[in-house]
Coordinates of C-alpha atoms in Angstrom, one line a residue:
M1 CA -71.0 -56.5 -91.4
E2 CA -72.2 -54.1 -88.9
L3 CA -74.1 -50.9 -89.2
M4 CA -75.2 -49.1 -86.9
V5 CA -78.4 -47.4 -85.7
D6 CA -78.3 -43.4 -84.4
T7 CA -81.4 -44.0 -82.0
A8 CA -81.1 -40.5 -80.6
K9 CA -83.2 -37.8 -81.9
T10 CA -81.0 -35.5 -83.7
Q11 CA -82.5 -32.1 -82.1
G12 CA -80.1 -30.1 -80.9
Q13 CA -77.3 -31.2 -82.8
T14 CA -75.5 -32.2 -86.3
Q15 CA -72.5 -32.3 -88.2
S16 CA -71.1 -29.8 -90.1
Q17 CA -69.6 -30.3 -93.1
R18 CA -66.6 -31.4 -91.6
G19 CA -68.4 -34.1 -90.0
Q20 CA -68.1 -32.0 -86.3
A21 CA -71.2 -32.3 -84.5
V22 CA -72.2 -28.8 -84.1
S23 CA -75.0 -27.2 -82.4
P24 CA -77.2 -24.3 -83.5
P25 CA -78.3 -21.2 -81.2
S26 CA -79.7 -21.8 -78.3
V27 CA -82.8 -19.6 -79.3
F28 CA -83.3 -18.9 -83.4
P29 CA -85.4 -16.1 -84.1
Y30 CA -87.1 -18.1 -87.3
R31 CA -89.2 -21.5 -86.3
F32 CA -91.2 -23.8 -89.3
T33 CA -95.4 -23.6 -88.5
S34 CA -97.4 -27.2 -88.6
D35 CA -97.3 -26.3 -92.8
G36 CA -93.4 -26.4 -92.9
C37 CA -93.2 -22.7 -93.6
L38 CA -90.8 -21.0 -91.9
C39 CA -91.8 -17.6 -89.6
H40 CA -90.6 -15.2 -87.6
R41 CA -90.6 -16.7 -83.3
V42 CA -92.1 -12.8 -82.5
T43 CA -93.7 -11.2 -85.3
Q44 CA -94.8 -14.0 -87.2
E45 CA -93.3 -12.9 -90.3
P46 CA -92.7 -15.5 -93.4
F47 CA -88.8 -15.9 -93.8
S48 CA -87.3 -13.9 -96.2
F49 CA -83.7 -13.5 -97.3
Q50 CA -84.1 -10.3 -98.0
F51 CA -84.1 -9.7 -94.7
H52 CA -81.7 -12.2 -93.1
R53 CA -79.1 -10.9 -95.6
G54 CA -77.1 -8.2 -93.8
C55 CA -74.2 -5.9 -95.0
D56 CA -71.9 -8.2 -93.3
P57 CA -70.3 -11.1 -95.5
D58 CA -68.9 -13.0 -92.3
A59 CA -72.1 -12.0 -90.6
T60 CA -74.3 -13.0 -93.1
Q61 CA -72.0 -16.4 -93.5
R62 CA -72.6 -16.9 -90.1
E63 CA -76.0 -16.3 -90.5
D64 CA -76.4 -18.5 -94.1
Q65 CA -74.1 -21.9 -92.0
A66 CA -77.0 -21.2 -89.2
L67 CA -80.5 -21.6 -90.9
C68 CA -78.8 -24.0 -92.7
L69 CA -78.1 -26.3 -89.5
H70 CA -81.8 -25.5 -88.2
V71 CA -83.4 -26.4 -91.3
T72 CA -81.3 -29.8 -91.2
Q73 CA -82.2 -30.3 -88.2
H74 CA -85.6 -29.6 -88.6
V75 CA -86.0 -31.8 -91.5
H76 CA -84.4 -34.7 -89.1
S77 CA -87.1 -34.6 -86.9
L78 CA -89.9 -34.8 -89.2
L79 CA -88.5 -37.7 -91.2
E80 CA -87.7 -39.4 -87.2
E81 CA -90.9 -38.2 -85.7
Q82 CA -93.1 -38.2 -88.2
L83 CA -92.6 -40.4 -91.0
H84 CA -90.5 -43.1 -88.6
L85 CA -87.3 -43.5 -90.5
T86 CA -83.8 -44.5 -89.0
R87 CA -80.7 -42.9 -89.8
L88 CA -78.3 -45.7 -90.1
Y89 CA -74.5 -45.0 -89.5
L90 CA -72.1 -46.9 -92.0
P91 CA -69.2 -48.3 -91.9
P92 CA -65.3 -47.1 -93.2
P93 CA -65.3 -48.0 -96.4
A94 CA -62.1 -50.2 -96.5
E95 CA -64.8 -52.3 -93.7
P96 CA -67.4 -54.4 -96.6
K97 CA -66.3 -57.9 -96.5
G98 CA -65.9 -60.1 -99.6
H99 CA -69.3 -60.2 -102.1
G100 CA -70.7 -63.0 -100.2
D101 CA -70.9 -61.7 -97.1
H102 CA -75.0 -61.1 -97.3
G103 CA -75.6 -60.3 -93.8
V104 CA -76.5 -56.9 -92.3
S105 CA -76.8 -56.6 -88.2
F106 CA -77.9 -53.3 -86.4
S107 CA -76.6 -52.0 -83.4
P108 CA -78.2 -49.6 -81.4
Q109 CA -75.3 -47.4 -80.3
R110 CA -74.7 -44.2 -81.1
G111 CA -72.0 -44.5 -84.4
A112 CA -69.3 -42.6 -86.3
P113 CA -70.8 -39.5 -88.1
S114 CA -67.2 -39.2 -89.3
Q115 CA -68.4 -42.1 -91.9
G116 CA -71.6 -40.5 -93.2
Y117 CA -75.3 -41.9 -92.5
V118 CA -78.6 -42.6 -94.5
Y119 CA -82.0 -42.3 -93.6
L120 CA -84.0 -45.5 -94.3
S121 CA -87.6 -46.3 -93.9
P122 CA -88.1 -49.7 -91.1
G123 CA -87.6 -52.6 -92.6
A124 CA -86.5 -51.0 -95.8
L125 CA -83.4 -53.9 -96.4
E126 CA -85.9 -56.9 -95.7
S127 CA -89.0 -56.1 -97.4
P128 CA -89.9 -57.1 -101.1
A129 CA -91.8 -53.9 -102.2
T130 CA -90.5 -51.4 -104.2
L131 CA -87.4 -49.5 -102.5
L132 CA -87.7 -45.6 -103.8
L133 CA -83.7 -44.9 -103.6
V134 CA -83.0 -40.9 -103.7
V135 CA -79.7 -38.7 -104.5
Q136 CA -79.8 -35.6 -103.6
D137 CA -78.5 -32.4 -105.6
R138 CA -74.6 -31.4 -104.5
G139 CA -73.6 -28.7 -102.0
T140 CA -74.5 -28.5 -98.2
M141 CA -77.9 -30.2 -98.5
R142 CA -77.8 -33.7 -96.2
C143 CA -80.4 -35.7 -96.0
G144 CA -84.3 -35.1 -96.6
L145 CA -83.3 -32.0 -98.7
W146 CA -83.5 -30.8 -102.1
S147 CA -82.6 -27.1 -100.8
W148 CA -83.1 -25.7 -97.4
R149 CA -82.6 -22.3 -98.6
A150 CA -85.6 -23.2 -100.7
A151 CA -86.7 -25.0 -97.6
A152 CA -86.1 -21.8 -95.8
S153 CA -87.9 -19.5 -98.0
E154 CA -90.8 -21.3 -99.9
G155 CA -91.7 -24.1 -97.0
L156 CA -90.6 -27.9 -96.4
E157 CA -93.3 -29.2 -98.9
R158 CA -91.0 -27.1 -102.0
G159 CA -87.4 -27.6 -100.5
S160 CA -87.4 -31.2 -98.6
M161 CA -87.8 -34.8 -100.0
M162 CA -90.7 -35.0 -97.2
P163 CA -93.5 -35.0 -99.8
Y164 CA -91.5 -38.0 -101.5
V165 CA -91.2 -39.9 -98.8
R166 CA -94.9 -39.7 -97.2
R167 CA -95.6 -40.5 -101.0
A168 CA -93.7 -43.9 -101.1
L169 CA -94.4 -44.8 -97.8
E170 CA -98.7 -44.6 -98.5
E171 CA -98.0 -46.7 -101.8
G172 CA -96.7 -49.3 -99.3
S173 CA -92.8 -48.8 -100.5
S174 CA -89.6 -48.4 -98.7
V175 CA -87.6 -45.4 -98.8
L176 CA -83.3 -45.0 -98.9
L177 CA -82.1 -41.0 -98.6
M178 CA -78.7 -41.2 -99.3
N179 CA -76.8 -38.3 -98.3
P180 CA -73.6 -37.7 -100.7
N181 CA -72.6 -34.6 -99.8
Q182 CA -71.7 -35.3 -96.4
G183 CA -70.2 -38.4 -97.3
G184 CA -68.1 -40.2 -94.8
G185 CA -64.1 -40.7 -94.5
V186 CA -61.4 -38.3 -95.7
G187 CA -62.1 -36.7 -98.9
E188 CA -65.2 -39.4 -100.5
T189 CA -66.8 -38.0 -103.4
P190 CA -70.4 -37.9 -103.9
E191 CA -69.5 -40.6 -106.4
E192 CA -68.1 -43.0 -104.0
H193 CA -70.8 -42.2 -101.4
V194 CA -73.1 -43.7 -103.8
H195 CA -71.2 -46.3 -104.6
R196 CA -70.7 -47.7 -101.1
V197 CA -74.4 -47.0 -100.2
W198 CA -75.1 -49.1 -103.0
D199 CA -72.3 -52.1 -102.1
L200 CA -73.4 -52.0 -98.9
L201 CA -76.8 -51.7 -98.7
V202 CA -79.0 -51.3 -102.2
S203 CA -77.5 -54.7 -104.0
R204 CA -78.2 -56.7 -100.4
C205 CA -81.5 -55.7 -99.9
V206 CA -84.7 -58.3 -100.3
S207 CA -86.4 -56.0 -103.4
R208 CA -85.6 -56.3 -107.0
R209 CA -87.6 -53.3 -107.9
V210 CA -85.9 -50.2 -106.5
V211 CA -86.6 -47.5 -108.6
V212 CA -84.5 -44.3 -108.5
V213 CA -85.1 -39.8 -107.7
A214 CA -81.8 -38.2 -108.8
H215 CA -81.7 -34.3 -108.9
G216 CA -78.7 -32.4 -109.9
Y217 CA -75.3 -33.7 -110.0
G218 CA -77.0 -36.9 -108.1
G219 CA -77.9 -38.1 -112.1
L220 CA -74.4 -38.1 -112.2
A221 CA -73.4 -39.9 -109.6
F222 CA -75.7 -42.4 -110.6
V223 CA -74.7 -42.8 -113.9
D224 CA -71.7 -42.8 -113.0
L225 CA -72.7 -45.9 -110.9
L226 CA -74.3 -47.5 -114.1
C227 CA -71.2 -47.4 -115.9
R228 CA -69.4 -49.3 -113.0
R229 CA -72.0 -51.8 -111.9
P230 CA -73.9 -51.9 -115.1
Q231 CA -75.1 -55.6 -115.0
Q232 CA -76.6 -55.1 -111.1
V233 CA -78.0 -52.0 -111.8
V234 CA -80.0 -53.2 -115.0
R235 CA -80.6 -56.3 -112.6
Q236 CA -81.9 -54.4 -109.9
V237 CA -83.6 -50.8 -110.9
W238 CA -86.4 -50.9 -112.4
A239 CA -86.5 -47.1 -113.5
A240 CA -84.9 -43.5 -112.8
A241 CA -86.2 -40.2 -112.8
F242 CA -83.8 -37.5 -113.5
L243 CA -84.7 -34.2 -112.6
D244 CA -82.4 -31.2 -113.9
S245 CA -80.0 -33.7 -113.9
S246 CA -76.2 -32.9 -114.5
H247 CA -75.2 -36.3 -116.2
S248 CA -73.9 -36.7 -119.8
L249 CA -73.3 -39.1 -121.8
W250 CA -71.0 -37.5 -124.3
H251 CA -68.9 -37.9 -120.7
Q252 CA -69.8 -41.3 -118.7
P253 CA -68.7 -43.8 -120.6
L254 CA -71.6 -46.1 -120.8
D255 CA -71.3 -49.4 -122.7
A256 CA -74.1 -50.3 -125.0
E257 CA -76.1 -52.3 -122.4
G258 CA -76.2 -49.8 -120.4
R259 CA -76.8 -47.1 -123.0
E260 CA -80.6 -49.3 -123.8
W261 CA -81.4 -49.1 -120.3
L262 CA -80.9 -45.8 -119.6
K263 CA -82.9 -45.2 -122.6
T264 CA -86.3 -47.6 -122.0
R265 CA -85.8 -47.1 -118.6
S266 CA -85.6 -43.3 -117.1
R267 CA -87.1 -40.4 -117.7
R268 CA -85.1 -37.0 -117.6
W269 CA -86.8 -33.4 -116.7
V270 CA -85.2 -30.5 -117.9
L271 CA -85.9 -26.6 -117.0
S272 CA -87.7 -24.9 -119.4
S273 CA -90.6 -22.3 -120.0
K274 CA -92.9 -25.3 -122.0
P275 CA -95.4 -26.4 -119.9
L276 CA -95.0 -29.8 -117.3
N277 CA -94.4 -32.9 -119.7
Q278 CA -94.1 -31.4 -122.7
P279 CA -91.4 -32.9 -125.3
V280 CA -88.0 -31.4 -125.4
G281 CA -85.3 -33.0 -127.7
S282 CA -81.3 -33.1 -127.3
L283 CA -79.0 -35.3 -128.8
K284 CA -77.4 -35.8 -125.9
A285 CA -80.0 -37.1 -123.7
G286 CA -80.3 -40.7 -124.0
C287 CA -83.7 -41.2 -123.1
P288 CA -87.0 -39.3 -123.4
Q289 CA -86.9 -35.4 -122.1
M290 CA -89.1 -33.4 -120.8
S291 CA -89.7 -30.4 -120.0
A292 CA -90.0 -29.9 -115.5
G293 CA -92.3 -27.0 -115.8
T294 CA -90.1 -24.8 -114.3
Q295 CA -87.0 -22.9 -114.8
S296 CA -86.0 -23.0 -111.3
H297 CA -83.5 -25.9 -110.6
E298 CA -84.9 -26.0 -106.8
A299 CA -88.8 -26.2 -107.4
A300 CA -88.1 -28.9 -110.1
P301 CA -88.1 -31.7 -107.9
A302 CA -91.7 -30.5 -106.0
V303 CA -93.3 -29.9 -109.8
C304 CA -92.5 -33.0 -111.1
M305 CA -92.8 -35.2 -108.2
E306 CA -96.7 -36.1 -109.7
S307 CA -95.2 -36.9 -113.1
V308 CA -92.3 -38.9 -111.8
F309 CA -94.7 -41.2 -109.9
R310 CA -96.6 -41.2 -112.5
F311 CA -93.5 -42.7 -114.6
F312 CA -92.6 -45.5 -111.6
S313 CA -96.1 -46.5 -111.6
K314 CA -96.2 -46.9 -115.3
T315 CA -93.1 -48.4 -115.7
L316 CA -93.3 -51.0 -112.6
S317 CA -97.2 -52.1 -113.8
P318 CA -97.1 -55.3 -115.6
K319 CA -98.8 -54.6 -118.9
A320 CA -101.7 -57.1 -120.1
P321 CA -101.0 -59.3 -123.3
T322 CA -101.4 -57.8 -126.4
S323 CA -104.0 -60.0 -129.2
F324 CA -103.4 -59.8 -133.0
S325 CA -104.5 -61.2 -136.1
M326 CA -102.3 -62.0 -138.9
V327 CA -104.2 -63.5 -142.1
T328 CA -101.7 -65.2 -143.7
R329 CA -102.8 -66.8 -148.0
S330 CA -104.0 -70.5 -146.3
R331 CA -105.7 -69.5 -142.6
S332 CA -105.4 -66.7 -139.6
T333 CA -104.1 -67.4 -137.4
V334 CA -104.5 -65.5 -133.7
G335 CA -101.4 -65.2 -131.3
Q336 CA -100.5 -63.7 -128.1
I337 CA -97.2 -61.5 -127.7
R338 CA -96.6 -61.5 -123.7
P339 CA -94.5 -58.3 -123.3
H340 CA -91.5 -58.0 -121.2
T341 CA -92.4 -56.8 -117.6
G342 CA -89.4 -56.3 -115.8
P343 CA -85.4 -55.7 -116.7
P344 CA -83.8 -59.4 -116.6

């Protein structure tokens, strides 16, 4: 199986929703500052949608598209130049070989954007380190963005995945950013993209310590993967953090093993006026459910980030053996409990 790595910089070009190359305006009126805020090139005023939107709906749509492309292009350049991630083009859906084909080769030639792509940290597939797998919400967002609107109006620390990627790399983990909204192939759904990336990359990578962050519809797509690949997911994924996720156990037919895994290995942060990490009960949750500390869907990933990484750290850390004393009529016995420290 041959996967193509794009060695060209994203500066100056990106893809539209239909996979076509689209160039943003030559002189875009806004630019990102070094601290990740979008400001006007001349006045230095922070970007505001209130001033951005005009009275002409068609003109507003064109401006939104240009803004989306500008934000996406900038985030991709930061992923490549600052965090050294690589854009990896995927082969067509029909190309994967049998399950025995575990070889993944890379070609430094330009790939086929219409087939979809992901972003990977260097050596992510060959490293035994923990692999952070990120699945964003459904919409116009591409790799590296929770929300291009939030990135434009509130800054990259709020709307992009940069803080998650930076944190994971600092902790020695690898990173794989899925791209379910760009997909690949005609009519490929986010669920199909997640399945394809799992089969091509995640299931074949060296790491057996995968953790997942899924936002909005990304949670539904990951639970769909759990429904279709239960044994693989249970064996390889140690923890999943769902951020205002769209998944539902009432509509997604998980088997008993999948439900037990979801109950013990995942956390769900939901929009709430309660303080961050306060329990929020629900019969539909299927796993511990906590307050996201915000009522904004777009802000949830940024607000919950520290809690998510603490959850991952706790789940990945092996528990120390616990000593206990047992008193019987005949004698006292001291035994050791050695809890299970990972997926089967």
